[in-house]
CSV table of C-alpha atoms and ligand atoms in Angstrom, one decimal:
chain,number,residue,atom,x,y,z
A,17,MET,CA,15.3,1.3,15.9
A,18,ASP,CA,11.5,0.5,17.7
A,19,LYS,CA,11.0,-2.6,18.9
A,20,PHE,CA,7.2,-4.6,19.6
A,21,ILE,CA,7.3,-7.2,22.9
A,22,ILE,CA,4.2,-9.2,22.6
A,23,HIS,CA,2.9,-11.1,25.2
A,24,GLY,CA,0.7,-13.3,23.5
A,25,GLY,CA,-2.8,-15.1,23.8
A,26,LYS,CA,-5.7,-12.8,24.4
A,27,ASN,CA,-8.7,-13.3,23.1
A,28,LEU,CA,-9.8,-9.5,21.1
A,29,ARG,CA,-12.5,-7.9,21.7
A,30,GLY,CA,-13.8,-4.7,20.2
A,31,THR,CA,-13.8,-2.0,17.8
A,32,VAL,CA,-11.0,-0.3,15.6
A,33,ASN,CA,-12.0,3.2,13.8
A,34,ILE,CA,-9.6,2.4,10.2
A,35,SER,CA,-7.0,5.1,8.3
A,36,GLY,CA,-6.9,6.6,5.7
A,37,ALA,CA,-5.1,4.6,2.9
A,38,LYS,CA,-1.6,4.7,2.4
A,39,ASN,CA,-1.9,3.9,-1.3
A,40,ALA,CA,-4.1,6.7,-2.1
A,41,SER,CA,-2.7,8.8,0.3
A,42,LEU,CA,0.8,8.1,-2.2
A,43,ALA,CA,-0.6,8.6,-5.2
A,44,LEU,CA,-3.5,11.7,-4.1
A,45,MET,CA,-0.3,14.0,-3.1
A,46,PRO,CA,1.8,14.2,-6.4
A,47,ALA,CA,-1.6,14.5,-8.3
A,48,THR,CA,-1.4,17.8,-6.6
A,49,LEU,CA,1.7,19.0,-8.9
A,50,LEU,CA,-0.9,18.9,-11.5
A,51,ALA,CA,-2.3,22.2,-11.0
A,52,SER,CA,-0.8,25.0,-8.5
A,53,GLY,CA,-2.2,25.9,-5.7
A,54,LYS,CA,-4.0,25.6,-2.4
A,55,TYR,CA,-5.3,20.9,-1.4
A,56,GLU,CA,-6.6,20.0,1.6
A,57,LEU,CA,-5.9,15.8,1.7
A,58,ALA,CA,-8.5,15.1,4.4
A,59,ASN,CA,-8.5,11.2,6.9
A,60,THR,CA,-4.4,11.2,4.9
A,61,PRO,CA,-3.3,8.9,7.9
A,62,VAL,CA,-0.4,9.3,9.6
A,63,LEU,CA,2.9,7.3,8.6
A,64,ARG,CA,5.9,7.3,7.6
A,65,ASP,CA,5.6,7.3,3.6
A,66,VAL,CA,3.5,9.8,3.5
A,67,VAL,CA,5.8,11.9,5.5
A,68,THR,CA,9.1,11.1,2.8
A,69,MET,CA,6.3,11.9,0.4
A,70,SER,CA,6.0,15.6,2.2
A,71,LYS,CA,9.4,16.0,2.0
A,72,LEU,CA,10.2,15.5,-1.6
A,73,LEU,CA,7.5,17.5,-2.9
A,74,GLN,CA,8.7,20.0,-0.2
A,75,SER,CA,12.7,19.7,-1.6
A,76,MET,CA,10.8,21.4,-4.8
A,77,GLY,CA,9.2,24.2,-3.1
A,78,VAL,CA,5.3,22.6,-2.3
A,79,THR,CA,4.3,23.3,1.1
A,80,VAL,CA,2.7,20.5,2.5
A,81,GLU,CA,1.4,21.4,6.3
A,82,ARG,CA,-0.6,18.8,8.5
A,83,ALA,CA,-3.4,19.4,11.1
A,84,GLU,CA,-4.5,16.2,12.7
A,85,HIS,CA,-5.5,14.3,9.5
A,86,THR,CA,-5.6,16.6,6.3
A,87,LEU,CA,-2.5,18.4,4.5
A,88,HIS,CA,-2.3,21.5,3.4
A,89,ILE,CA,-0.5,21.4,0.7
A,90,ASN,CA,0.1,24.6,-1.5
A,91,THR,CA,1.8,24.3,-5.0
A,92,PHE,CA,2.5,27.8,-5.6
A,93,ARG,CA,6.3,27.8,-5.3
A,94,VAL,CA,7.4,24.7,-8.3
A,95,ASN,CA,10.6,25.3,-8.2
A,96,LYS,CA,12.6,21.5,-8.7
A,97,PHE,CA,11.3,18.6,-10.7
A,98,GLU,CA,13.6,16.2,-9.2
A,99,ALA,CA,13.2,13.3,-7.0
A,100,PRO,CA,16.7,12.4,-4.7
A,101,TYR,CA,18.0,9.3,-4.5
A,102,GLU,CA,17.0,9.5,-0.4
A,103,HIS,CA,14.0,10.2,-0.9
A,104,VAL,CA,13.3,7.2,-3.9
A,105,LYS,CA,16.0,4.8,-1.8
A,106,LYS,CA,12.8,5.0,1.2
A,107,MET,CA,9.9,4.8,-0.8
A,108,ARG,CA,9.3,3.1,-4.5
A,109,ALA,CA,5.9,5.2,-4.6
A,110,SER,CA,8.0,8.7,-4.9
A,111,ILE,CA,8.3,7.3,-9.2
A,112,TYR,CA,4.8,9.1,-8.6
A,113,VAL,CA,5.8,12.3,-9.7
A,114,LEU,CA,6.9,11.6,-12.9
A,115,GLY,CA,3.7,11.1,-14.8
A,116,PRO,CA,2.8,15.1,-13.2
A,117,LEU,CA,6.2,16.8,-13.8
A,118,VAL,CA,6.3,15.8,-17.3
A,119,ALA,CA,2.7,16.6,-18.0
A,120,ARG,CA,2.9,20.3,-15.7
A,121,TYR,CA,6.5,21.5,-16.6
A,122,GLY,CA,7.9,19.3,-19.3
A,123,LYS,CA,10.6,17.3,-17.2
A,124,ALA,CA,11.4,15.4,-14.6
A,125,LYS,CA,15.0,13.7,-13.0
A,126,VAL,CA,13.8,10.6,-10.7
A,127,SER,CA,15.6,8.5,-9.5
A,128,LEU,CA,15.6,5.0,-10.7
A,129,PRO,CA,14.3,2.7,-7.9
A,130,GLY,CA,16.7,0.0,-6.7
A,131,GLY,CA,15.2,-3.7,-5.9
A,132,CYS,CA,13.3,-4.0,-2.9
A,133,ALA,CA,13.4,-6.7,-0.2
A,134,TRP,CA,11.4,-9.0,-2.2
A,135,GLY,CA,12.5,-8.6,-5.4
A,136,PRO,CA,14.0,-6.6,-9.0
A,137,ARG,CA,9.9,-5.0,-9.0
A,138,PRO,CA,10.7,-2.7,-12.2
A,139,VAL,CA,9.3,0.5,-13.9
A,140,ASN,CA,9.4,-0.5,-17.7
A,141,LEU,CA,5.4,0.2,-17.9
A,142,HIS,CA,6.1,3.6,-16.4
A,143,LEU,CA,8.2,4.1,-19.1
A,144,GLU,CA,7.1,3.1,-22.1
A,145,ALA,CA,3.7,4.3,-21.3
A,146,LEU,CA,5.8,7.8,-21.1
A,147,LYS,CA,6.8,7.4,-24.4
A,148,GLU,CA,3.5,6.5,-26.1
A,149,LEU,CA,2.2,9.5,-25.0
A,150,GLY,CA,5.0,11.7,-26.9
A,151,ALA,CA,8.4,11.9,-24.0
A,152,LYS,CA,11.9,11.8,-24.6
A,153,ILE,CA,13.1,9.2,-21.8
A,154,GLU,CA,16.6,9.0,-20.6
A,155,LEU,CA,18.5,6.9,-17.8
A,156,ASP,CA,21.8,8.8,-16.8
A,157,ARG,CA,23.5,7.3,-13.7
A,158,GLY,CA,20.6,6.5,-11.8
A,159,TYR,CA,18.4,8.8,-12.8
A,160,ILE,CA,15.3,8.7,-14.9
A,161,ILE,CA,15.4,12.2,-17.3
A,162,ALA,CA,11.9,12.8,-18.8
A,163,LYS,CA,11.1,15.6,-21.3
A,164,ALA,CA,8.4,16.3,-23.1
A,165,LYS,CA,6.9,20.1,-25.0
A,166,ARG,CA,3.6,19.1,-24.6
A,167,LEU,CA,2.4,15.8,-24.0
A,168,LYS,CA,0.1,13.7,-27.2
A,169,ALA,CA,-3.1,11.1,-26.1
A,170,ALA,CA,-2.0,7.2,-27.2
A,171,ARG,CA,-3.1,3.8,-27.0
A,172,ILE,CA,-1.8,2.1,-24.0
A,173,VAL,CA,-2.5,-1.7,-23.5
A,174,PHE,CA,-0.4,-2.2,-19.9
A,175,ASN,CA,0.7,-6.3,-20.7
A,176,ILE,CA,0.2,-6.8,-16.8
A,177,SER,CA,-2.1,-4.5,-14.8
A,178,SER,CA,-0.1,-2.4,-12.6
A,179,VAL,CA,-0.7,0.1,-10.0
A,180,GLY,CA,1.8,2.7,-10.2
A,181,ALA,CA,1.9,2.8,-13.9
A,182,THR,CA,-1.3,3.0,-13.9
A,183,GLY,CA,-1.6,6.1,-11.7
A,184,ASN,CA,1.3,7.7,-13.2
A,185,THR,CA,-0.5,7.0,-16.7
A,186,LEU,CA,-3.2,9.0,-16.1
A,187,MET,CA,-1.2,11.9,-14.2
A,188,ALA,CA,0.6,12.2,-17.3
A,189,ALA,CA,-2.3,12.0,-19.6
A,190,VAL,CA,-4.9,14.3,-17.6
A,191,LEU,CA,-2.9,16.9,-19.5
A,192,ALA,CA,-1.9,15.2,-23.0
A,193,LYS,CA,-3.4,16.2,-26.1
A,194,GLY,CA,-6.3,14.5,-27.4
A,195,THR,CA,-7.4,11.4,-26.2
A,196,THR,CA,-5.8,8.6,-24.3
A,197,ARG,CA,-7.2,5.4,-23.7
A,198,ILE,CA,-5.2,2.5,-21.1
A,199,GLU,CA,-6.0,-1.0,-21.4
A,200,ASN,CA,-5.9,-3.2,-18.9
A,201,ALA,CA,-5.7,-0.3,-15.9
A,202,ALA,CA,-5.1,-1.6,-13.1
A,203,MET,CA,-8.6,-1.3,-11.0
A,204,GLU,CA,-7.5,-1.1,-7.3
A,205,PRO,CA,-9.6,1.1,-5.1
A,206,GLU,CA,-6.4,3.6,-4.7
A,207,ILE,CA,-6.3,4.2,-8.7
A,208,THR,CA,-10.2,5.3,-8.7
A,209,ASN,CA,-9.3,7.8,-5.6
A,210,LEU,CA,-7.5,9.1,-7.5
A,211,ALA,CA,-9.3,9.2,-10.9
A,212,GLU,CA,-11.8,11.0,-8.4
A,213,MET,CA,-9.6,13.8,-7.1
A,214,LEU,CA,-7.7,14.6,-10.8
A,215,VAL,CA,-11.8,14.7,-11.9
A,216,SER,CA,-12.3,17.6,-9.5
A,217,MET,CA,-9.3,19.0,-10.5
A,218,GLY,CA,-10.9,18.9,-14.0
A,219,ALA,CA,-10.0,16.3,-15.8
A,220,LYS,CA,-11.9,14.1,-18.7
A,221,ILE,CA,-11.7,10.5,-17.3
A,222,ASP,CA,-14.3,7.7,-18.6
A,223,GLY,CA,-14.6,4.7,-17.7
A,224,ILE,CA,-13.2,4.8,-13.7
A,225,GLY,CA,-13.0,1.5,-11.7
A,226,THR,CA,-13.4,-0.2,-14.9
A,227,PRO,CA,-9.7,-1.5,-16.9
A,228,THR,CA,-10.3,1.0,-20.1
A,229,LEU,CA,-9.8,3.8,-19.0
A,230,GLU,CA,-10.1,7.4,-21.5
A,231,ILE,CA,-9.1,10.1,-21.1
A,232,GLU,CA,-9.2,13.8,-22.6
A,233,GLY,CA,-6.5,15.8,-22.3
A,234,VAL,CA,-7.3,19.3,-21.1
A,235,ASP,CA,-5.1,22.2,-21.4
A,236,ALA,CA,-4.7,23.0,-17.4
A,237,LEU,CA,-7.1,21.2,-14.7
A,238,HIS,CA,-7.2,23.6,-11.0
A,239,PRO,CA,-6.7,22.9,-7.4
A,240,ALA,CA,-9.4,20.4,-5.6
A,241,ASN,CA,-9.4,19.1,-1.8
A,242,ILE,CA,-10.2,15.6,-1.2
A,243,SER,CA,-10.9,13.0,1.0
A,244,THR,CA,-8.3,10.2,1.3
A,245,ILE,CA,-10.9,5.9,0.9
A,246,PRO,CA,-9.9,4.4,4.1
A,247,ASP,CA,-7.3,1.4,3.8
A,248,ARG,CA,-8.4,-1.5,3.4
A,249,ILE,CA,-5.0,-3.3,4.2
A,250,GLU,CA,-5.2,-2.1,7.7
A,251,ALA,CA,-9.2,-2.7,7.8
A,252,GLY,CA,-7.8,-6.4,6.7
A,253,THR,CA,-5.3,-7.1,9.3
A,254,ILE,CA,-7.0,-5.6,11.6
A,255,LEU,CA,-9.9,-8.4,10.2
A,256,VAL,CA,-6.9,-11.3,10.6
A,257,ALA,CA,-5.8,-10.6,13.9
A,258,GLY,CA,-9.2,-11.2,15.3
A,259,ALA,CA,-9.7,-14.1,13.1
A,260,MET,CA,-6.2,-15.7,14.6
A,261,CYS,CA,-7.4,-15.2,18.4
A,262,HIS,CA,-10.6,-15.3,18.9
A,263,GLY,CA,-12.2,-12.2,18.5
A,264,LYS,CA,-15.1,-10.4,18.7
A,265,ILE,CA,-14.4,-7.2,16.5
A,266,ARG,CA,-15.8,-4.3,15.0
A,267,VAL,CA,-13.1,-2.4,12.4
A,268,GLU,CA,-15.5,1.0,11.3
A,269,ASN,CA,-15.2,3.6,8.5
A,270,CYS,CA,-13.4,1.3,6.1
A,271,GLU,CA,-15.6,0.0,2.6
A,272,PRO,CA,-16.2,-3.4,2.9
A,273,SER,CA,-16.7,-3.5,-1.1
A,274,HIS,CA,-13.0,-2.8,-0.9
A,275,LEU,CA,-12.2,-6.4,0.8
A,276,SER,CA,-14.7,-8.5,-0.8
A,277,ALA,CA,-12.1,-11.1,-1.5
A,278,LEU,CA,-11.0,-11.3,1.8
A,279,THR,CA,-13.8,-11.0,4.1
A,280,ALA,CA,-14.8,-14.7,1.0
A,281,ARG,CA,-12.7,-16.2,2.1
A,282,LEU,CA,-12.6,-15.0,5.5
A,283,GLU,CA,-15.9,-16.4,6.5
A,284,ASP,CA,-14.4,-19.7,4.0
A,285,ALA,CA,-12.3,-20.2,6.7
A,286,GLY,CA,-15.2,-20.5,9.7
A,287,MET,CA,-15.5,-16.9,10.6
A,288,LYS,CA,-19.0,-15.5,11.7
A,289,LEU,CA,-19.0,-11.7,10.1
A,290,THR,CA,-20.8,-9.3,9.8
A,291,ILE,CA,-20.9,-6.9,7.0
A,292,GLY,CA,-22.1,-3.3,7.3
A,293,SER,CA,-22.4,-0.8,4.6
A,294,SER,CA,-18.8,1.6,7.2
A,295,PHE,CA,-17.9,-1.3,9.3
A,296,ILE,CA,-17.0,-5.1,9.4
A,297,GLU,CA,-17.8,-7.3,12.3
A,298,LEU,CA,-16.2,-10.6,12.9
A,299,HIS,CA,-16.9,-12.9,15.4
A,300,ALA,CA,-14.5,-16.0,15.2
A,301,PRO,CA,-15.1,-19.5,16.1
A,302,LYS,CA,-13.0,-22.1,17.9
A,303,GLU,CA,-11.4,-23.8,14.5
A,304,ILE,CA,-9.4,-21.8,11.4
A,305,LEU,CA,-10.0,-23.7,8.2
A,306,PRO,CA,-7.5,-24.2,6.2
A,307,VAL,CA,-8.3,-21.8,2.9
A,308,ASP,CA,-6.3,-21.9,-0.6
A,309,VAL,CA,-5.7,-18.5,-1.5
A,310,ALA,CA,-3.7,-16.9,-5.0
A,311,THR,CA,-3.1,-13.2,-5.4
A,312,ALA,CA,-4.6,-11.7,-8.6
A,313,PRO,CA,-5.0,-8.0,-9.2
A,314,TYR,CA,-8.2,-6.1,-7.5
A,315,PRO,CA,-10.5,-7.2,-7.2
A,316,GLY,CA,-9.1,-10.2,-6.5
A,317,PHE,CA,-7.1,-10.9,-3.3
A,318,PRO,CA,-4.5,-8.6,-2.4
A,319,THR,CA,-0.8,-9.7,-2.6
A,320,ASP,CA,-0.6,-6.8,0.3
A,321,MET,CA,-2.6,-9.4,3.0
A,322,GLN,CA,-0.9,-12.5,1.4
A,323,ALA,CA,1.7,-12.5,4.3
A,324,GLN,CA,-1.1,-11.9,6.9
A,325,TRP,CA,-2.9,-14.7,5.5
A,326,ILE,CA,-0.4,-17.4,5.6
A,327,ALA,CA,0.3,-16.4,9.5
A,328,LEU,CA,-3.3,-17.2,10.3
A,329,MET,CA,-3.3,-20.2,7.7
A,330,ALA,CA,-0.4,-21.5,10.2
A,331,LEU,CA,-2.5,-22.1,13.0
A,332,ALA,CA,-5.5,-24.0,10.7
A,333,LYS,CA,-7.1,-27.0,11.0
A,334,GLY,CA,-5.1,-28.6,7.9
A,335,SER,CA,-2.9,-27.9,4.6
A,336,SER,CA,-3.8,-24.8,2.9
A,337,THR,CA,-1.5,-23.4,0.0
A,338,VAL,CA,-0.8,-19.3,-0.4
A,339,THR,CA,0.4,-18.5,-4.0
A,340,ASP,CA,1.6,-14.8,-5.0
A,341,THR,CA,1.0,-14.2,-8.2
A,342,ILE,CA,2.2,-10.4,-8.6
A,343,TYR,CA,5.8,-10.8,-6.3
A,344,PHE,CA,7.1,-14.2,-7.1
A,345,ASP,CA,9.7,-14.0,-4.3
A,346,ARG,CA,7.6,-11.6,-1.4
A,347,PHE,CA,8.3,-15.1,1.1
A,348,LYS,CA,10.3,-12.9,3.8
A,349,HIS,CA,8.2,-13.2,6.4
A,350,VAL,CA,7.9,-18.0,6.1
A,351,PRO,CA,11.4,-18.1,7.7
A,352,GLU,CA,11.0,-16.0,10.9
A,353,LEU,CA,7.3,-17.1,10.9
A,354,ILE,CA,9.0,-21.0,11.1
A,355,ARG,CA,11.1,-19.7,13.9
A,356,LEU,CA,7.7,-18.7,15.7
A,357,GLY,CA,6.5,-22.5,14.9
A,358,ALA,CA,4.6,-22.2,12.3
A,359,LYS,CA,5.1,-25.6,9.4
A,360,ILE,CA,5.2,-23.9,6.3
A,361,GLU,CA,7.5,-24.7,3.0
A,362,LEU,CA,7.8,-22.7,0.3
A,363,ASN,CA,7.6,-24.1,-3.6
A,364,GLU,CA,7.9,-21.6,-6.0
A,365,ASN,CA,5.5,-18.6,-5.4
A,366,ALA,CA,4.1,-21.4,-2.9
A,367,ALA,CA,3.7,-21.1,0.2
A,368,ILE,CA,2.4,-25.3,2.2
A,369,VAL,CA,0.6,-23.8,5.0
A,370,LYS,CA,0.3,-27.1,7.7
A,371,GLY,CA,-1.7,-25.6,10.3
A,372,VAL,CA,0.1,-26.5,14.3
A,373,LYS,CA,-1.9,-26.1,17.4
A,374,LYS,CA,-0.4,-23.1,18.7
A,375,LEU,CA,2.8,-22.0,18.0
A,376,ILE,CA,5.9,-20.5,20.4
A,377,GLY,CA,6.5,-16.3,21.2
A,378,ALA,CA,10.7,-15.6,20.0
A,379,LYS,CA,12.7,-12.7,18.5
A,380,VAL,CA,11.8,-12.3,14.8
A,381,MET,CA,12.9,-10.1,12.4
A,382,SER,CA,10.4,-7.1,10.4
A,383,THR,CA,12.3,-6.9,6.8
A,384,ASP,CA,8.9,-5.5,5.1
A,385,LEU,CA,5.7,-3.7,5.7
A,386,ARG,CA,3.5,-6.7,5.5
A,387,ALA,CA,5.2,-9.3,6.5
A,388,SER,CA,6.2,-6.9,9.5
A,389,ALA,CA,2.2,-7.3,10.3
A,390,ALA,CA,2.5,-10.9,9.9
A,391,LEU,CA,4.7,-11.2,12.2
A,392,ILE,CA,2.6,-8.9,14.9
A,393,LEU,CA,-0.5,-11.6,14.5
A,394,ALA,CA,1.5,-14.3,15.2
A,395,GLY,CA,3.0,-12.6,17.9
A,396,LEU,CA,0.1,-11.9,19.3
A,397,CYS,CA,-0.9,-15.2,19.4
A,398,ALA,CA,2.0,-17.5,20.2
A,399,GLU,CA,2.2,-18.4,23.5
A,400,GLY,CA,5.1,-16.2,25.7
A,401,GLU,CA,7.0,-13.4,24.9
A,402,THR,CA,8.0,-12.2,20.7
A,403,GLU,CA,9.8,-9.6,19.7
A,404,VAL,CA,9.5,-7.8,16.6
A,405,LEU,CA,12.9,-6.4,15.6
A,406,ARG,CA,12.9,-3.1,13.7
A,407,VAL,CA,9.5,-1.9,13.1
A,408,TYR,CA,10.3,1.0,11.1
A,409,HIS,CA,9.0,-1.5,8.5
A,410,LEU,CA,5.6,-1.5,9.7
A,411,ASP,CA,5.6,2.8,11.0
A,412,ARG,CA,5.8,3.4,7.4
A,413,GLY,CA,1.8,2.4,6.8
A,414,TYR,CA,0.0,1.8,9.2
A,415,GLU,CA,-0.7,3.9,11.9
A,416,ALA,CA,-0.4,3.7,15.3
A,417,ILE,CA,-0.7,0.1,15.0
A,418,GLU,CA,0.5,-1.0,18.6
A,419,LYS,CA,-2.1,1.3,20.4
A,420,LYS,CA,-5.8,0.2,17.7
A,421,LEU,CA,-4.5,-3.6,18.6
A,422,GLN,CA,-4.3,-2.2,22.4
A,423,LYS,CA,-7.3,-1.0,22.3
A,424,LEU,CA,-8.7,-4.3,21.1
A,425,GLY,CA,-6.7,-5.6,24.5
A,426,ALA,CA,-4.0,-7.2,22.6
A,427,ASN,CA,-0.4,-7.1,25.6
A,428,ILE,CA,1.8,-5.9,23.1
A,429,LYS,CA,3.9,-2.1,23.3
A,430,ARG,CA,7.1,-0.2,21.8
A,431,VAL,CA,9.8,-0.2,22.9
A,432,ALA,CA,12.0,3.1,21.4
A,433,GLY,CA,14.7,4.6,20.4
A,434,GLU,CA,17.6,1.6,21.2
A,435,GLU,CA,19.7,0.2,18.6
A,436,PHE,CA,18.9,-3.4,18.3
B,14,UD1,C1,0.9,-1.0,-5.7
B,14,UD1,C2,1.6,-1.2,-4.0
B,14,UD1,C3,2.3,-2.2,-3.3
B,14,UD1,C4,1.0,-3.5,-3.7
B,14,UD1,C5,1.1,-3.8,-5.2
B,14,UD1,C6,0.3,-4.8,-6.2
B,14,UD1,C7,1.4,1.8,-4.0
B,14,UD1,C8,2.3,3.0,-3.3
B,14,UD1,N1,1.9,0.5,-3.7
B,14,UD1,O1,2.8,-1.3,-5.8
B,14,UD1,O2,1.5,-1.4,-2.1
B,14,UD1,O3,1.3,-4.3,-3.3
B,14,UD1,O4,1.0,-2.0,-6.5
B,14,UD1,O5,-0.8,-4.4,-5.7
B,14,UD1,O6,0.1,1.3,-4.3
B,14,UD1,N2,5.6,-4.3,-12.6
B,14,UD1,C9,6.4,-4.7,-14.1
B,14,UD1,N3,6.4,-3.3,-14.4
B,14,UD1,C10,6.5,-2.2,-14.0
B,14,UD1,C11,5.7,-1.7,-13.0
B,14,UD1,C12,4.9,-3.2,-12.4
B,14,UD1,O7,6.6,-5.9,-14.0
B,14,UD1,O8,6.6,-1.1,-14.2
B,14,UD1,C13,4.8,-5.8,-12.0
B,14,UD1,C14,5.3,-6.3,-10.9
B,14,UD1,O9,6.4,-6.4,-10.8
B,14,UD1,C15,4.5,-7.1,-10.6
B,14,UD1,C16,2.9,-6.1,-11.1
B,14,UD1,O10,3.0,-5.8,-11.8
B,14,UD1,O11,4.3,-8.0,-10.2
B,14,UD1,C17,2.3,-5.0,-10.5
B,14,UD1,O12,2.9,-4.3,-9.9
B,14,UD1,P1,2.3,-2.3,-9.9
B,14,UD1,O13,0.9,-3.0,-9.3
B,14,UD1,O14,2.5,-1.5,-10.7
B,14,UD1,O15,3.1,-2.6,-8.5
B,14,UD1,P2,3.5,-1.4,-7.1
B,14,UD1,O16,2.2,-0.3,-8.3
B,14,UD1,O17,5.0,-0.8,-7.1
């Protein structure tokens, strides 16, 4: 297991290129199961989660090869319709193979994802929607067994906005007989990217980017090539790094419209932003102003930026409240930030953050992807040395984060391959 050693206090300067979005890739890759043939997925980030999804697809007979940031996928020889526990336990997004498999091959066996570091994270919405589309679903010894001759269209009304359930249902409905309507669909850009890929494969989808999707099922789809959208969470994380480290930075190859909830709050916190068509420049003032945020489904403030926002608020001039309305228990970073000198109290799903003048380096432990990002950010501006242990969580979702931060002048290095 690798760790990061950070010597905090460097002001960040320079430009970083944003990679493709992890959460988009994890939806685009399983969509290739919907039609046999060859696909090119451009701008795919080089990440552990992408490797996990590649291995899962390979275990089903799919060929997946990477050339730089393009994935070449060939789904001619799909001969297994199973997502075993060994893959699903590493990555919950493995559940995304369920919809395509049952829609295209009429059967799927997918391990039930367990809980995760910050709570139960159920998949009931995925299963209920597939049932409404006519799939027979059974649970057997930790596995979801789904079967259907051909799925049939339905009106599906989600009571909670769910990215994964929307993606899975969409991938199932494109091959269902008749016109399916999904209400309260997730509007996240990663779902739009998926819907656009499905359309280029021959799917008929109306309402892309809105909470109501209408899908006229077709008998068959064909392969297509697609480019993955930029990772808004990576861009956001780097912008917050700049905000915390007196930065003058620019994130390139991003999609600023996907980041508007965050950029508005950064401006509230006193940051000077210049927003272009594919870049954002941030100039941090001397003082960070306290700003309350509450996470919400897109276009609201993303839960995947909650931990980083708490890290920023730990250095604000005053108190703020950061509430997570999506994941009530997603606060594993808080005790670790407190070890670095932050003053934070938890009250149910809200963190009350009292800004301090400075953080002080210490050893801290990564517990999940975004929590780890928050610890890195805190380490970058903490006085002295911070060690962030178990950074494999970070490698799941950030491509070469330390290299990007080094490019901005941060003193961060990876120590590889030892047991920590
Ligand atoms: C996706 C993202 C994750 C992000 C999350 C919320 C991927 C691979 N992951 O996760 O990074 O943090 O969206 O933006 O895209 N829920 C249920 N039943 C279900 C499904 C979800 O109750 O069957 C609840 C969840 O517990 C949560 C809320 O719905 O409270 C939203 O979760 P969801 O959008 O489904 O998250 P994921 O798709 O798992």
